[in-house]
Amino acid sequence: MEHDLTDLREVMENRSAARAPDPDLHERLRRRIRRGRRIRLGAGAAAAVLAAGVAVPVLGSTGAGPAKPERAPVLAGVPDDAFTSSGPKYGMAPLREVRYSSIVRKARVTYTPTGPDTMVEYRCDAPSKVYEVLPGGGLSGGGCDENDSFEGYRHDEEGVAVTYQAVVVPLDVDLRSVAELDRYVEEHSPAPGRWSVRIYSGECTAEACSKPSPAPRPGSRVKGLERLAEARGVPDGRGRTVSFVPSGRSVRLRVTCLDGAALALVRWGGRTDTVECEAAESLGAVLDHPVRPGERTELEIVVLPAAATAPASTDDAGVAEAMEGVEPDGTWKLEVFAR
């Protein structure tokens, strides 16, 4: 007896009704279908590669477009152990020297001070400029050659590691902010050039250590310190003088910029420190300065809004040019703490 399609369907339905359905059946079927699709797609992609002779992404590759170029890694240096056997400077012992072989690349410098005072200097085979980017957002720098360089003086906590970034650039490159430095490094390729950083630590016995030098710290580092002075204002490019009498050998400054205030210039002892206070936000950018105990001390602070252009110079004329046509925006606060 022959069976047609209707008879076969009836037999299958009767047999299916007689047994409980497998709850995992549908999921197993879906997995088989997906697996079959992957196999077919993978085989098709492989065939396309063989036929065209080029590499194409197959199913499961991570990118749909060309990979973005990676930033250059942080510049690695080689310590010079012989430096620690050299003579002291300003009463401070040689702590560490690290040598580098490229410029226009950021180097991460780390040291652990052995005393309250630290002095940092540089040596460059060719006349160059070196910039320091400190943790709280400050930028400082100066000239560098094979015999001399600008010197950075700071007060550190003995035994507490300090890390900052240093960048050497050609002598004719003038950078006025951390943002400008970052852009320059990103837009220019590394170049060969040998230079080194030298670090001395201990207790300074020279007048040179009275030079102001920023050592930015996180905002929490003012907790428990006595406030000696405070000033507030709007970022209008005008200078404000702050006066105080320190009791110790250094003071800690905190500059807080909010709601559009962006760049602070701290003028002290013939030197101007540039502080990108906007980056530190409500925590504030923190700087340490050496002082003479018991002597009345003055500093001047000038704050610019984010809408102002980067000043071509940090004097009054440069600030006035940067503020031309710009309205004050935001608020700022300067606090001076005893250490």
Short mmCIF file of C-alpha atoms in Angstrom, two decimals, residues 1-320:
data_model
loop_
_atom_site.label_atom_id
_atom_site.label_comp_id
_atom_site.label_asym_id
_atom_site.label_seq_id
_atom_site.Cartn_x
_atom_site.Cartn_y
_atom_site.Cartn_z
CA MET A 1 0.00 0.00 0.00
CA GLU A 2 1.41 3.28 -1.01
CA HIS A 3 1.34 6.29 1.32
CA ASP A 4 1.07 9.79 0.11
CA LEU A 5 2.43 12.91 1.81
CA THR A 6 -0.74 13.41 3.84
CA ASP A 7 -0.44 9.92 5.36
CA LEU A 8 3.19 10.47 6.31
CA ARG A 9 2.40 13.81 7.94
CA GLU A 10 -0.40 12.16 9.96
CA VAL A 11 1.95 9.41 11.22
CA MET A 12 4.60 11.91 12.27
CA GLU A 13 2.09 14.12 14.09
CA ASN A 14 0.71 11.12 16.00
CA ARG A 15 4.20 10.03 17.07
CA SER A 16 5.13 13.55 18.12
CA ALA A 17 2.01 13.91 20.23
CA ALA A 18 2.86 10.69 22.07
CA ARG A 19 6.11 12.08 23.56
CA ALA A 20 6.95 15.19 25.56
CA PRO A 21 8.74 17.88 23.57
CA ASP A 22 12.42 18.44 24.26
CA PRO A 23 12.68 21.92 25.85
CA ASP A 24 16.19 22.38 24.43
CA LEU A 25 15.23 21.41 20.90
CA HIS A 26 14.65 24.93 19.63
CA GLU A 27 17.86 26.22 21.15
CA ARG A 28 19.87 23.34 19.63
CA LEU A 29 18.34 24.07 16.26
CA ARG A 30 19.20 27.76 16.52
CA ARG A 31 22.79 26.91 17.45
CA ARG A 32 23.09 24.58 14.46
CA ILE A 33 21.73 27.27 12.15
CA ARG A 34 24.15 29.88 13.52
CA ARG A 35 27.07 27.45 13.27
CA GLY A 36 26.16 26.64 9.68
CA ARG A 37 26.07 30.33 8.83
CA ARG A 38 29.48 30.91 10.44
CA ILE A 39 31.01 28.02 8.52
CA ARG A 40 29.59 29.28 5.24
CA LEU A 41 30.64 32.87 5.90
CA GLY A 42 34.11 31.84 7.02
CA ALA A 43 34.60 29.66 3.98
CA GLY A 44 33.38 32.44 1.71
CA ALA A 45 35.78 34.95 3.27
CA ALA A 46 38.68 32.52 2.96
CA ALA A 47 37.83 31.90 -0.67
CA ALA A 48 37.76 35.64 -1.30
CA VAL A 49 41.22 35.98 0.25
CA LEU A 50 42.63 33.20 -1.91
CA ALA A 51 41.00 34.58 -5.03
CA ALA A 52 42.00 38.21 -4.54
CA GLY A 53 45.37 37.60 -2.89
CA VAL A 54 44.69 40.19 -0.16
CA ALA A 55 43.85 40.01 3.53
CA VAL A 56 40.34 40.94 4.58
CA PRO A 57 38.74 40.73 8.02
CA VAL A 58 36.73 37.57 8.63
CA LEU A 59 33.81 37.18 10.99
CA GLY A 60 35.01 37.81 14.52
CA SER A 61 37.64 40.43 13.68
CA THR A 62 37.55 43.48 15.95
CA GLY A 63 37.65 46.46 13.62
CA ALA A 64 35.53 47.69 10.77
CA GLY A 65 37.99 50.36 9.70
CA PRO A 66 41.72 51.09 9.62
CA ALA A 67 43.54 50.96 12.93
CA LYS A 68 44.37 54.29 14.55
CA PRO A 69 48.07 55.02 14.94
CA GLU A 70 49.33 54.44 18.46
CA ARG A 71 51.01 57.21 20.40
CA ALA A 72 54.73 56.89 20.93
CA PRO A 73 55.55 55.14 24.20
CA VAL A 74 57.12 56.99 27.09
CA LEU A 75 60.83 57.47 26.53
CA ALA A 76 62.96 54.94 28.40
CA GLY A 77 66.27 56.00 29.92
CA VAL A 78 69.42 54.34 31.20
CA PRO A 79 70.58 55.12 34.77
CA ASP A 80 74.19 56.22 35.20
CA ASP A 81 75.30 54.60 38.46
CA ALA A 82 78.62 56.48 38.43
CA PHE A 83 76.78 59.75 39.11
CA THR A 84 76.17 58.84 42.76
CA SER A 85 79.94 58.87 43.30
CA SER A 86 80.30 62.48 42.11
CA GLY A 87 80.51 65.45 44.46
CA PRO A 88 77.59 67.15 46.26
CA LYS A 89 75.97 70.36 45.06
CA TYR A 90 74.66 73.08 47.36
CA GLY A 91 75.10 70.65 50.23
CA MET A 92 72.92 67.99 48.59
CA ALA A 93 74.23 64.57 47.62
CA PRO A 94 73.92 63.22 44.04
CA LEU A 95 70.89 60.95 44.05
CA ARG A 96 70.23 59.82 40.48
CA GLU A 97 71.14 60.48 36.84
CA VAL A 98 69.25 59.03 33.88
CA ARG A 99 70.44 59.33 30.27
CA TYR A 100 68.20 59.45 27.19
CA SER A 101 68.86 59.22 23.45
CA SER A 102 65.80 60.96 21.88
CA ILE A 103 64.15 64.36 22.08
CA VAL A 104 60.53 65.38 21.43
CA ARG A 105 59.44 62.40 23.50
CA LYS A 106 58.14 62.43 27.07
CA ALA A 107 60.30 60.83 29.73
CA ARG A 108 58.83 59.80 33.07
CA VAL A 109 61.29 60.70 35.82
CA THR A 110 60.95 59.13 39.28
CA TYR A 111 63.10 59.67 42.34
CA THR A 112 62.84 59.12 46.10
CA PRO A 113 64.27 62.08 48.04
CA THR A 114 66.64 61.41 50.92
CA GLY A 115 66.12 64.80 52.52
CA PRO A 116 63.81 67.85 52.58
CA ASP A 117 65.40 69.61 49.58
CA THR A 118 65.74 68.52 45.96
CA MET A 119 67.55 70.12 43.05
CA VAL A 120 67.06 68.96 39.45
CA GLU A 121 69.26 69.94 36.51
CA TYR A 122 69.80 68.72 32.95
CA ARG A 123 72.57 68.22 30.42
CA CYS A 124 71.97 68.26 26.64
CA ASP A 125 74.55 67.42 23.96
CA ALA A 126 73.14 70.18 21.73
CA PRO A 127 71.65 73.50 22.90
CA SER A 128 67.98 72.74 23.58
CA LYS A 129 65.05 73.54 25.82
CA VAL A 130 63.72 71.22 28.48
CA TYR A 131 60.21 71.38 29.96
CA GLU A 132 58.97 69.80 33.17
CA VAL A 133 55.33 68.72 33.55
CA LEU A 134 54.58 68.34 37.25
CA PRO A 135 51.70 66.29 38.70
CA GLY A 136 49.50 69.23 39.69
CA GLY A 137 49.39 70.74 36.20
CA GLY A 138 52.35 73.12 36.35
CA LEU A 139 54.82 73.69 33.51
CA SER A 140 58.35 74.97 34.00
CA GLY A 141 61.45 74.88 31.87
CA GLY A 142 64.48 76.60 30.44
CA GLY A 143 67.65 76.22 28.43
CA CYS A 144 69.93 73.20 28.42
CA ASP A 145 73.37 72.48 26.94
CA GLU A 146 76.34 70.21 27.63
CA ASN A 147 77.66 72.36 30.48
CA ASP A 148 74.65 73.97 32.12
CA SER A 149 70.86 74.17 32.36
CA PHE A 150 68.10 75.82 34.34
CA GLU A 151 67.82 74.39 37.84
CA GLY A 152 64.64 73.35 39.61
CA TYR A 153 64.49 73.61 43.40
CA ARG A 154 61.72 72.06 45.44
CA HIS A 155 60.83 70.77 48.87
CA ASP A 156 59.86 67.10 49.00
CA GLU A 157 58.91 64.65 51.69
CA GLU A 158 61.82 62.41 52.57
CA GLY A 159 61.27 58.82 51.48
CA VAL A 160 58.15 59.56 49.39
CA ALA A 161 58.64 58.85 45.67
CA VAL A 162 58.07 61.73 43.24
CA THR A 163 57.24 61.29 39.55
CA TYR A 164 57.06 63.96 36.85
CA GLN A 165 57.52 64.22 33.08
CA ALA A 166 60.37 65.88 31.21
CA VAL A 167 60.56 66.71 27.49
CA VAL A 168 63.52 68.10 25.54
CA VAL A 169 62.73 70.09 22.37
CA PRO A 170 64.78 72.15 19.89
CA LEU A 171 66.07 75.47 21.20
CA ASP A 172 63.78 77.60 19.01
CA VAL A 173 60.56 75.93 20.25
CA ASP A 174 58.66 78.15 22.71
CA LEU A 175 55.83 76.45 24.61
CA ARG A 176 53.65 78.23 27.17
CA SER A 177 51.31 75.56 28.53
CA VAL A 178 51.00 71.83 29.07
CA ALA A 179 48.38 71.71 26.30
CA GLU A 180 50.80 73.31 23.83
CA LEU A 181 53.51 70.86 24.86
CA ASP A 182 51.19 67.88 24.40
CA ARG A 183 50.18 69.08 20.92
CA TYR A 184 53.79 69.63 19.91
CA VAL A 185 54.83 66.14 20.99
CA GLU A 186 51.85 64.55 19.21
CA GLU A 187 52.44 66.47 15.97
CA HIS A 188 56.21 65.95 15.72
CA SER A 189 58.23 62.79 15.37
CA PRO A 190 60.95 61.90 17.88
CA ALA A 191 64.44 63.01 16.89
CA PRO A 192 67.85 61.70 17.93
CA GLY A 193 69.45 63.69 20.70
CA ARG A 194 71.27 62.77 23.89
CA TRP A 195 70.41 64.38 27.21
CA SER A 196 70.24 63.51 30.88
CA VAL A 197 68.51 64.54 34.09
CA ARG A 198 70.51 64.88 37.31
CA ILE A 199 68.88 64.89 40.73
CA TYR A 200 70.42 65.97 44.04
CA SER A 201 68.74 65.48 47.41
CA GLY A 202 69.42 66.34 51.04
CA GLU A 203 69.47 69.60 52.97
CA CYS A 204 70.36 72.60 50.86
CA THR A 205 72.90 75.01 52.35
CA ALA A 206 73.01 77.58 49.52
CA GLU A 207 71.11 80.76 48.80
CA ALA A 208 70.07 79.18 45.50
CA CYS A 209 67.49 77.09 47.33
CA SER A 210 65.46 80.21 48.10
CA LYS A 211 64.51 80.40 44.42
CA PRO A 212 60.84 79.54 43.96
CA SER A 213 60.19 76.30 42.13
CA PRO A 214 56.81 74.61 41.75
CA ALA A 215 56.18 71.14 43.09
CA PRO A 216 52.49 70.54 42.39
CA ARG A 217 50.71 68.06 44.60
CA PRO A 218 47.18 66.67 44.67
CA GLY A 219 44.68 68.97 46.37
CA SER A 220 44.35 66.69 49.39
CA ARG A 221 47.93 67.57 50.40
CA VAL A 222 46.79 70.79 52.13
CA LYS A 223 44.76 68.91 54.73
CA GLY A 224 45.77 69.91 58.24
CA LEU A 225 47.99 72.82 57.13
CA GLU A 226 47.58 76.31 58.57
CA ARG A 227 46.20 78.82 56.05
CA LEU A 228 48.32 81.99 56.01
CA ALA A 229 46.55 83.99 53.30
CA GLU A 230 43.74 83.77 50.76
CA ALA A 231 42.63 85.73 47.69
CA ARG A 232 39.64 85.38 45.36
CA GLY A 233 38.63 86.94 42.09
CA VAL A 234 37.46 86.58 38.51
CA PRO A 235 39.83 85.69 35.64
CA ASP A 236 40.21 89.16 34.16
CA GLY A 237 43.96 89.21 33.57
CA ARG A 238 44.59 91.67 36.40
CA GLY A 239 47.32 91.05 38.96
CA ARG A 240 46.49 90.60 42.64
CA THR A 241 49.16 90.80 45.34
CA VAL A 242 49.06 88.42 48.29
CA SER A 243 51.17 89.11 51.39
CA PHE A 244 51.99 86.81 54.31
CA VAL A 245 54.63 86.00 56.92
CA PRO A 246 55.75 82.35 56.81
CA SER A 247 56.82 80.48 59.92
CA GLY A 248 58.73 77.70 58.17
CA ARG A 249 61.14 77.22 55.30
CA SER A 250 58.44 76.70 52.67
CA VAL A 251 54.79 77.37 51.91
CA ARG A 252 52.24 75.46 49.88
CA LEU A 253 50.00 77.28 47.39
CA ARG A 254 46.70 75.97 46.10
CA VAL A 255 45.09 77.59 43.04
CA THR A 256 41.49 76.58 42.34
CA CYS A 257 39.80 77.58 39.06
CA LEU A 258 36.09 77.03 38.40
CA ASP A 259 33.45 77.71 35.74
CA GLY A 260 35.74 79.00 33.00
CA ALA A 261 38.87 80.19 34.81
CA ALA A 262 41.72 78.29 33.17
CA LEU A 263 45.29 79.59 33.47
CA ALA A 264 47.10 81.15 36.44
CA LEU A 265 50.43 82.99 36.42
CA VAL A 266 52.14 83.07 39.81
CA ARG A 267 54.86 85.74 39.93
CA TRP A 268 57.38 85.41 42.70
CA GLY A 269 60.97 86.56 43.11
CA GLY A 270 61.46 87.48 39.46
CA ARG A 271 60.10 84.18 38.16
CA THR A 272 56.66 83.33 36.79
CA ASP A 273 55.15 79.86 37.18
CA THR A 274 52.39 78.88 34.76
CA VAL A 275 49.65 76.75 36.32
CA GLU A 276 46.89 75.12 34.26
CA CYS A 277 44.46 75.27 37.16
CA GLU A 278 41.44 74.34 35.03
CA ALA A 279 42.82 70.79 34.66
CA ALA A 280 42.88 70.33 38.45
CA GLU A 281 39.23 71.46 38.74
CA SER A 282 37.83 71.70 42.27
CA LEU A 283 40.82 69.92 43.85
CA GLY A 284 43.09 72.78 42.92
CA ALA A 285 46.64 72.82 41.59
CA VAL A 286 49.17 72.75 44.43
CA LEU A 287 52.69 74.19 44.38
CA ASP A 288 55.46 74.39 46.99
CA HIS A 289 57.77 77.40 47.32
CA PRO A 290 60.85 77.89 49.51
CA VAL A 291 60.65 80.97 51.76
CA ARG A 292 62.57 82.61 54.59
CA PRO A 293 60.93 82.11 57.99
CA GLY A 294 59.62 85.26 59.66
CA GLU A 295 60.05 87.55 56.62
CA ARG A 296 57.04 89.21 55.02
CA THR A 297 56.66 87.70 51.57
CA GLU A 298 54.62 88.86 48.59
CA LEU A 299 53.52 87.16 45.40
CA GLU A 300 51.30 88.23 42.52
CA ILE A 301 48.72 86.07 40.80
CA VAL A 302 47.13 86.69 37.39
CA VAL A 303 44.33 84.42 36.14
CA LEU A 304 42.97 84.16 32.58
CA PRO A 305 39.72 82.58 31.36
CA ALA A 306 39.58 79.64 28.96
CA ALA A 307 38.44 81.95 26.16
CA ALA A 308 41.72 83.88 26.23
CA THR A 309 44.52 82.88 23.92
CA ALA A 310 47.72 81.51 25.40
CA PRO A 311 49.82 84.60 26.25
CA ALA A 312 52.86 85.09 24.05
CA SER A 313 54.74 86.15 27.18
CA THR A 314 53.93 86.10 30.88
CA ASP A 315 54.51 89.83 31.43
CA ASP A 316 51.72 92.43 31.58
CA ALA A 317 51.90 93.15 27.84
CA GLY A 318 51.52 89.48 26.94
CA VAL A 319 48.57 89.09 29.30
CA ALA A 320 46.86 92.22 27.94
#
